[in-house]
Short mmCIF file of C-alpha atoms in Angstrom, two decimals:
data_model
loop_
_atom_site.label_atom_id
_atom_site.label_comp_id
_atom_site.label_asym_id
_atom_site.label_seq_id
_atom_site.Cartn_x
_atom_site.Cartn_y
_atom_site.Cartn_z
CA MET A 96 -36.25 -1.55 -21.03
CA SER A 97 -39.75 -0.07 -20.70
CA ASN A 98 -40.56 2.36 -17.91
CA THR A 99 -44.18 1.22 -17.81
CA ALA A 100 -45.35 0.98 -14.20
CA PHE A 101 -45.87 -2.45 -12.70
CA ASN A 102 -49.41 -3.35 -11.71
CA ARG A 103 -50.42 -5.41 -8.71
CA ARG A 104 -50.75 -8.61 -10.76
CA GLU A 105 -47.15 -8.24 -11.99
CA LEU A 106 -45.93 -7.69 -8.45
CA LEU A 107 -47.66 -10.80 -7.19
CA ALA A 108 -46.37 -12.80 -10.15
CA SER A 109 -42.86 -11.70 -9.32
CA ALA A 110 -43.24 -13.13 -5.83
CA ALA A 111 -44.18 -16.50 -7.31
CA VAL A 112 -41.18 -16.36 -9.63
CA ALA A 113 -38.90 -15.55 -6.70
CA GLY A 114 -40.14 -18.53 -4.73
CA ALA A 115 -39.72 -20.93 -7.63
CA ALA A 116 -36.33 -19.61 -8.68
CA ALA A 117 -34.90 -20.01 -5.20
CA ALA A 118 -34.83 -23.76 -5.73
CA LEU A 119 -32.94 -23.56 -9.03
CA PRO A 120 -29.19 -24.08 -9.39
CA ARG A 121 -27.08 -20.93 -9.31
CA ALA A 122 -26.29 -21.16 -13.03
CA ALA A 123 -29.96 -20.51 -13.78
CA PHE A 124 -29.59 -16.89 -12.70
CA GLY A 125 -27.17 -15.75 -15.41
CA ALA A 126 -23.55 -14.71 -14.99
CA ASP A 127 -21.36 -16.83 -12.77
CA PRO A 128 -20.35 -15.21 -9.47
CA VAL A 129 -16.85 -13.83 -9.19
CA PRO A 130 -14.79 -16.62 -7.56
CA ASN A 131 -12.34 -16.16 -4.74
CA PRO A 132 -9.80 -18.95 -5.35
CA ARG A 133 -7.46 -17.84 -2.59
CA GLY A 134 -9.10 -19.51 0.38
CA LYS A 135 -11.62 -18.63 3.05
CA LEU A 136 -13.91 -15.71 2.33
CA GLY A 137 -13.51 -12.88 4.81
CA LEU A 138 -16.11 -10.35 5.94
CA GLY A 139 -15.79 -7.02 4.16
CA VAL A 140 -16.66 -3.59 5.48
CA ALA A 141 -19.06 -0.96 4.11
CA PRO A 142 -18.19 2.77 4.32
CA ALA A 143 -21.28 3.65 6.36
CA GLY A 144 -19.93 1.39 9.09
CA PHE A 145 -17.02 3.70 9.81
CA GLY A 146 -18.60 7.11 9.30
CA GLN A 147 -17.26 8.42 12.61
CA ARG A 148 -13.75 7.39 11.62
CA SER A 149 -14.09 9.02 8.21
CA ARG A 150 -15.26 12.27 9.78
CA ALA A 151 -12.31 12.10 12.16
CA ASN A 152 -10.08 12.01 9.06
CA THR A 153 -8.17 9.00 10.31
CA VAL A 154 -8.91 6.71 7.36
CA ALA A 155 -7.54 9.15 4.79
CA LYS A 156 -4.06 8.87 6.29
CA VAL A 157 -3.64 5.37 4.89
CA GLU A 158 -4.95 3.56 1.87
CA MET A 159 -8.43 2.17 2.42
CA ILE A 160 -7.40 -1.34 1.55
CA ASP A 161 -4.56 -1.21 4.09
CA TRP A 162 -6.92 0.13 6.76
CA ALA A 163 -9.44 -2.66 6.10
CA HIS A 164 -6.76 -5.35 6.11
CA ASP A 165 -5.09 -4.03 9.25
CA ASN A 166 -8.43 -4.11 11.04
CA GLY A 167 -9.22 -7.70 10.14
CA TYR A 168 -11.60 -7.35 7.20
CA GLY A 169 -11.54 -9.56 4.15
CA GLY A 170 -12.91 -6.99 1.72
CA LEU A 171 -14.23 -3.47 1.38
CA GLU A 172 -16.49 -1.13 -0.49
CA MET A 173 -15.11 2.12 -1.82
CA ARG A 174 -16.29 4.80 -4.17
CA LEU A 175 -14.12 4.91 -7.30
CA PRO A 176 -11.47 2.50 -8.60
CA PRO A 177 -7.95 3.69 -9.42
CA ALA A 178 -8.17 5.46 -12.78
CA ASP A 179 -4.52 5.04 -13.75
CA PRO A 180 -3.76 1.56 -15.19
CA GLU A 181 -0.60 1.20 -13.13
CA ALA A 182 -2.46 2.17 -9.94
CA ALA A 183 -5.20 -0.31 -10.84
CA ARG A 184 -2.61 -3.05 -11.28
CA LYS A 185 -1.08 -2.30 -7.89
CA PHE A 186 -4.52 -2.27 -6.28
CA ARG A 187 -5.37 -5.65 -7.80
CA ASN A 188 -2.05 -7.10 -6.68
CA LYS A 189 -2.66 -5.87 -3.16
CA LEU A 190 -6.13 -7.45 -3.13
CA GLU A 191 -4.62 -10.75 -4.17
CA THR A 192 -1.78 -10.50 -1.67
CA PHE A 193 -4.20 -9.77 1.18
CA ASN A 194 -6.76 -12.35 -0.02
CA MET A 195 -9.39 -9.60 -0.16
CA ARG A 196 -12.17 -8.49 -2.49
CA ALA A 197 -13.44 -5.03 -3.39
CA ILE A 198 -16.75 -3.52 -4.50
CA PHE A 199 -16.86 -0.06 -6.09
CA ASP A 200 -19.68 2.47 -5.92
CA ILE A 201 -19.49 4.18 -9.32
CA PRO A 202 -21.96 6.93 -10.34
CA LEU A 203 -24.41 5.55 -12.89
CA PRO A 204 -25.08 7.40 -16.18
CA ALA A 205 -28.13 9.60 -15.62
CA THR A 206 -27.89 10.85 -19.22
CA ASP A 207 -26.45 9.60 -22.49
CA ASP A 208 -23.65 12.15 -22.17
CA ALA A 209 -22.55 10.43 -18.93
CA VAL A 210 -22.03 7.02 -20.54
CA PRO A 211 -18.37 7.55 -21.59
CA ALA A 212 -17.34 8.46 -18.03
CA PHE A 213 -19.25 5.44 -16.71
CA ASP A 214 -17.54 3.24 -19.31
CA ALA A 215 -14.12 4.45 -18.17
CA ASN A 216 -14.94 3.81 -14.52
CA VAL A 217 -16.26 0.30 -15.17
CA LYS A 218 -13.17 -0.51 -17.21
CA ALA A 219 -10.99 0.74 -14.35
CA ALA A 220 -12.97 -1.34 -11.85
CA SER A 221 -12.48 -4.43 -13.98
CA GLU A 222 -8.74 -3.81 -14.25
CA ALA A 223 -8.56 -3.28 -10.48
CA GLY A 224 -10.04 -6.74 -9.88
CA ALA A 225 -13.48 -5.67 -8.68
CA TYR A 226 -15.85 -8.27 -7.30
CA GLY A 227 -18.58 -6.01 -8.62
CA LEU A 228 -20.29 -2.65 -8.29
CA HIS A 229 -22.75 -1.40 -5.69
CA GLY A 230 -25.50 1.15 -6.12
CA ALA A 231 -27.67 2.77 -3.44
CA LEU A 232 -29.96 4.84 -5.63
CA THR A 233 -32.65 5.99 -3.21
CA ALA A 234 -33.12 7.91 0.00
CA ARG A 235 -35.72 6.96 2.62
CA ARG A 236 -38.92 6.80 0.63
CA TYR A 237 -41.19 7.85 3.47
CA GLU A 238 -39.07 10.97 4.11
CA GLU A 239 -38.27 11.98 0.52
CA PHE A 240 -41.66 11.92 -1.18
CA ASN A 241 -45.00 13.58 -0.41
CA ASP A 242 -47.10 11.78 -3.05
CA PHE A 243 -47.14 8.62 -5.10
CA ALA A 244 -46.79 10.29 -8.53
CA THR A 245 -43.46 11.88 -7.67
CA PHE A 246 -42.15 8.64 -6.21
CA TRP A 247 -43.20 6.61 -9.25
CA ALA A 248 -41.72 9.11 -11.69
CA ARG A 249 -38.42 8.94 -9.84
CA PHE A 250 -38.55 5.15 -9.92
CA GLY A 251 -38.96 5.32 -13.71
CA THR A 252 -35.95 7.64 -14.01
CA LEU A 253 -33.80 5.19 -12.03
CA LYS A 254 -34.91 2.28 -14.23
CA ALA A 255 -33.84 4.24 -17.30
CA THR A 256 -30.48 5.03 -15.73
CA VAL A 257 -29.77 1.38 -14.98
CA ALA A 258 -30.90 0.34 -18.48
CA ARG A 259 -28.43 2.88 -19.88
CA ALA A 260 -25.64 1.36 -17.77
CA GLU A 261 -26.38 -2.27 -18.59
CA PRO A 262 -24.61 -2.53 -21.99
CA VAL A 263 -21.41 -1.19 -20.43
CA LEU A 264 -21.61 -3.74 -17.63
CA ALA A 265 -22.06 -6.51 -20.20
CA LYS A 266 -19.13 -5.17 -22.24
CA TYR A 267 -16.70 -5.53 -19.34
CA LYS A 268 -18.50 -8.43 -17.64
CA VAL A 269 -18.82 -6.50 -14.37
CA ARG A 270 -21.93 -6.99 -12.24
CA LEU A 271 -23.91 -4.16 -10.64
CA ALA A 272 -25.81 -4.92 -7.41
CA LEU A 273 -28.54 -2.44 -6.43
CA GLU A 274 -29.18 -2.09 -2.72
CA ASN A 275 -32.67 -2.17 -1.22
CA HIS A 276 -32.01 1.24 0.31
CA LYS A 277 -35.38 2.05 1.94
CA GLY A 278 -36.72 3.06 -1.47
CA TRP A 279 -38.50 -0.01 -2.86
CA ARG A 280 -40.42 -2.83 -1.30
CA SER A 281 -38.91 -6.16 -2.28
CA LEU A 282 -41.67 -7.15 -4.73
CA GLU A 283 -41.19 -3.85 -6.56
CA GLN A 284 -37.47 -4.41 -6.85
CA ALA A 285 -37.87 -8.08 -7.81
CA ALA A 286 -40.39 -7.19 -10.54
CA TRP A 287 -37.94 -4.63 -11.93
CA MET A 288 -35.07 -7.14 -11.96
CA LYS A 289 -37.26 -9.72 -13.69
CA GLN A 290 -38.35 -7.18 -16.30
CA LEU A 291 -34.78 -6.03 -16.94
CA GLY A 292 -33.65 -9.64 -17.28
CA SER A 293 -29.92 -8.96 -17.23
CA PRO A 294 -27.27 -11.26 -15.71
CA TRP A 295 -25.20 -8.13 -15.06
CA VAL A 296 -27.71 -6.30 -12.85
CA GLY A 297 -28.93 -7.72 -9.56
CA VAL A 298 -29.41 -6.93 -5.90
CA HIS A 299 -27.13 -5.97 -3.04
CA LEU A 300 -29.21 -7.22 -0.12
CA ASP A 301 -29.25 -5.06 2.98
CA PHE A 302 -30.35 -7.40 5.76
CA GLY A 303 -32.39 -4.83 7.67
CA ASN A 304 -33.43 -1.87 5.51
CA ASN A 305 -36.87 -3.08 4.46
CA ILE A 306 -38.08 -3.33 8.03
CA SER A 307 -38.66 0.39 7.53
CA LEU A 308 -41.13 -0.53 4.76
CA CYS A 309 -42.98 -3.05 6.95
CA GLU A 310 -41.27 -6.19 5.67
CA HIS A 311 -39.74 -8.96 7.71
CA PRO A 312 -36.05 -9.44 6.79
CA THR A 313 -36.50 -13.05 5.69
CA GLU A 314 -39.41 -12.02 3.47
CA THR A 315 -37.24 -9.36 1.83
CA MET A 316 -34.44 -11.87 1.30
CA ASN A 317 -36.70 -14.56 -0.14
CA ASN A 318 -38.42 -12.19 -2.57
CA LEU A 319 -35.09 -10.89 -3.87
CA LEU A 320 -33.15 -14.15 -3.64
CA PRO A 321 -32.91 -14.98 -7.37
CA TYR A 322 -31.19 -11.66 -8.03
CA ILE A 323 -28.84 -11.24 -5.05
CA PHE A 324 -25.15 -10.79 -5.90
CA SER A 325 -23.80 -9.43 -2.60
CA ALA A 326 -25.02 -8.21 0.78
CA HIS A 327 -24.67 -5.84 3.70
CA ILE A 328 -24.83 -7.97 6.81
CA LYS A 329 -26.16 -6.26 9.92
CA ASP A 330 -28.39 -6.94 12.89
CA MET A 331 -31.35 -4.75 13.83
CA ALA A 332 -33.24 -3.80 16.96
CA VAL A 333 -36.61 -2.05 17.24
CA GLU A 334 -38.45 -0.07 19.88
CA PRO A 335 -41.82 1.74 19.91
CA TYR A 336 -42.06 5.53 19.87
CA GLU A 337 -45.05 7.86 19.63
CA ASP A 338 -45.27 7.99 15.80
CA GLY A 339 -44.29 4.41 15.08
CA PHE A 340 -41.11 2.57 15.92
CA LEU A 341 -37.36 3.15 16.13
CA LEU A 342 -34.97 1.09 14.01
CA SER A 343 -31.27 0.68 14.83
CA GLU A 344 -28.27 -1.26 13.65
CA VAL A 345 -26.84 -3.11 16.65
CA GLN A 346 -23.88 -5.40 17.20
CA LEU A 347 -24.25 -8.72 15.41
CA GLY A 348 -26.06 -11.17 17.67
CA ASP A 349 -27.79 -8.46 19.70
CA GLY A 350 -30.73 -7.93 17.35
CA LEU A 351 -33.81 -9.74 16.09
CA LEU A 352 -32.52 -11.07 12.76
CA ASP A 353 -31.95 -14.77 12.12
CA LEU A 354 -28.41 -14.14 10.91
CA LYS A 355 -27.37 -17.78 10.77
CA GLY A 356 -30.47 -18.79 8.84
CA MET A 357 -30.15 -15.91 6.38
CA MET A 358 -26.47 -16.66 5.83
CA THR A 359 -27.25 -20.33 5.18
CA THR A 360 -29.82 -19.40 2.53
CA LEU A 361 -27.53 -16.90 0.83
CA ARG A 362 -24.59 -19.28 0.79
CA GLN A 363 -26.79 -21.88 -0.87
CA ARG A 364 -27.59 -19.24 -3.45
CA ASP A 365 -23.88 -18.50 -3.97
CA PRO A 366 -21.09 -19.99 -1.82
CA ASN A 367 -18.73 -17.21 -2.99
CA MET A 368 -21.07 -14.32 -2.19
CA MET A 369 -19.39 -11.23 -0.75
CA PHE A 370 -20.71 -9.92 2.57
CA ASP A 371 -19.85 -6.51 3.99
CA LEU A 372 -20.42 -5.56 7.61
CA GLU A 373 -22.51 -2.39 7.84
CA MET A 374 -22.75 -1.69 11.56
CA ILE A 375 -23.83 1.98 11.39
CA THR A 376 -23.32 3.75 14.71
CA ARG A 377 -25.86 6.60 14.83
CA GLU A 378 -29.10 7.74 16.38
CA PRO A 379 -32.04 5.32 15.95
CA LEU A 380 -34.05 5.95 12.80
CA LYS A 381 -37.67 6.99 13.24
CA ILE A 382 -40.13 4.94 11.19
CA PRO A 383 -43.34 7.04 11.49
CA VAL A 384 -45.93 4.46 10.46
CA TYR A 385 -48.70 6.28 12.38
CA THR A 386 -48.35 9.43 10.26
CA VAL A 387 -50.13 10.37 7.02
CA LYS A 388 -46.87 11.23 5.26
CA TYR A 389 -45.46 7.74 5.77
CA TRP A 390 -48.30 6.33 3.66
CA ALA A 391 -48.12 8.97 0.89
CA THR A 392 -46.32 6.66 -1.57
CA PHE A 393 -48.43 3.60 -0.80
CA ASP A 394 -51.84 5.03 -1.80
CA ASP A 395 -51.82 3.48 -5.26
CA PRO A 396 -52.47 -0.17 -6.20
CA ARG A 397 -49.20 -0.22 -8.17
CA SER A 398 -47.29 0.07 -4.91
CA PRO A 399 -49.37 -1.45 -2.14
CA LEU A 400 -48.42 -1.86 1.49
CA PRO A 401 -51.06 -4.21 2.89
CA GLY A 402 -52.45 -3.57 6.35
CA HIS A 403 -51.51 -7.07 7.47
CA ASP A 404 -47.85 -6.24 6.77
CA LEU A 405 -48.12 -3.27 9.10
CA ALA A 406 -49.79 -5.46 11.71
CA LYS A 407 -47.05 -8.10 11.46
CA THR A 408 -44.38 -5.44 11.77
CA LEU A 409 -45.95 -3.88 14.84
CA GLU A 410 -46.28 -7.34 16.36
CA MET A 411 -42.58 -7.91 15.67
CA VAL A 412 -41.75 -4.63 17.41
CA ARG A 413 -43.88 -5.56 20.40
CA LYS A 414 -42.46 -9.05 20.76
CA ASN A 415 -38.79 -8.09 20.27
CA PRO A 416 -37.78 -5.46 22.80
CA PRO A 417 -34.10 -4.47 22.52
CA LYS A 418 -31.65 -6.72 24.37
CA LYS A 419 -29.62 -3.61 25.19
CA ALA A 420 -30.25 0.11 24.99
CA LEU A 421 -30.25 1.23 21.36
CA PRO A 422 -26.95 2.83 20.31
CA ARG A 423 -26.99 6.63 20.42
CA THR A 424 -24.46 9.26 19.48
CA ALA A 425 -26.26 12.49 20.42
CA GLY A 426 -24.30 14.36 23.04
CA LEU A 427 -21.17 12.26 22.66
CA SER A 428 -17.84 13.91 22.05
CA PRO A 429 -16.19 13.04 18.71
CA GLU A 430 -13.74 10.85 20.59
CA ALA A 431 -16.50 8.98 22.43
CA ALA A 432 -18.54 8.50 19.25
CA LEU A 433 -15.48 7.13 17.47
CA LYS A 434 -14.79 4.70 20.31
CA LEU A 435 -18.40 3.49 20.26
CA GLU A 436 -18.20 2.90 16.51
CA ASP A 437 -14.90 1.06 16.77
CA ASP A 438 -16.23 -1.11 19.59
CA ASN A 439 -19.40 -1.95 17.65
CA ASN A 440 -17.43 -2.92 14.55
CA ARG A 441 -14.79 -4.92 16.40
CA GLU A 442 -17.28 -6.92 18.44
CA SER A 443 -19.50 -7.54 15.40
CA LEU A 444 -16.50 -8.78 13.43
CA GLU A 445 -15.54 -11.12 16.27
CA TRP A 446 -19.11 -12.43 16.49
CA ALA A 447 -19.20 -13.09 12.74
CA ARG A 448 -15.95 -15.06 12.92
CA LYS A 449 -17.24 -17.21 15.75
CA ASN A 450 -20.79 -17.75 14.53
CA LEU A 451 -20.89 -17.26 10.76
CA ASN A 452 -17.56 -18.69 9.59
CA LEU A 453 -16.48 -15.33 8.19
#
């Protein structure tokens, strides 16, 4: 895979490809999705959704899969698969017994020397019955980088890392889904996926992250649709502040996203797609679109952020005031923060069961 930077024409072409490919049958996108033959697909849970509980050290007292099952989830994300073959077999049996699915977040090989360890982890994930792998390779772009050159060089490094991982994924027939983790606009990520052209590397769609990059959630989904393997479902609320706007995960149904419409589109893409709830209970994120630093990585035609996208985003913020006060954890005791997180997750799970058939 070449690390040559994409130009604006390639980015726009990728958008056209995304729109056309959305109408194609699922088989046109490469590897078949991992089936779940055991009945109704349940909503999984992402680790960021129970950060308070992890910090309280209450999850570590039981196996993660037992904790997820006992709390009503149909799947989970976790870091590494069981390395021991016998442990992997037991894990897979438990998944099948509970009618659950699992996604693993395995470190990708940043160098050639790291490939053997990656190979062993992918093999273990396959033996443990993984639905697939998840990768969140970036931080918040507008916070991490001070100039375009550094951002683009880092993007090239990540492309090389994924290209290094791809033959191992093909070897074990395990798919890797890369999250839109506030690092790339959707056309950038779609152009990369098109250039890589692998049925084993796709997208883990986060429903709300690219609002921080001045994209509407349905625009993000549609641009990435041909490559989506799995998703973090969440709802988002926004609110103005002096340097831009605040962005928060909120209980499902309390935000501005068209969750039912997005779910319908994604299920048409893949009826077996795995969805994980990522209701992150934290302070609202500051999206400082009125600051110079926010725009530092968008000052090059290879990575444009058009002014009309900013205008549409600010209009969305203005027209969608929060239905409730944005969740906040500052000043809460650990016990109160944990209760708030548990309440948010429980009520979101109940809403998904009633409204999304999960």
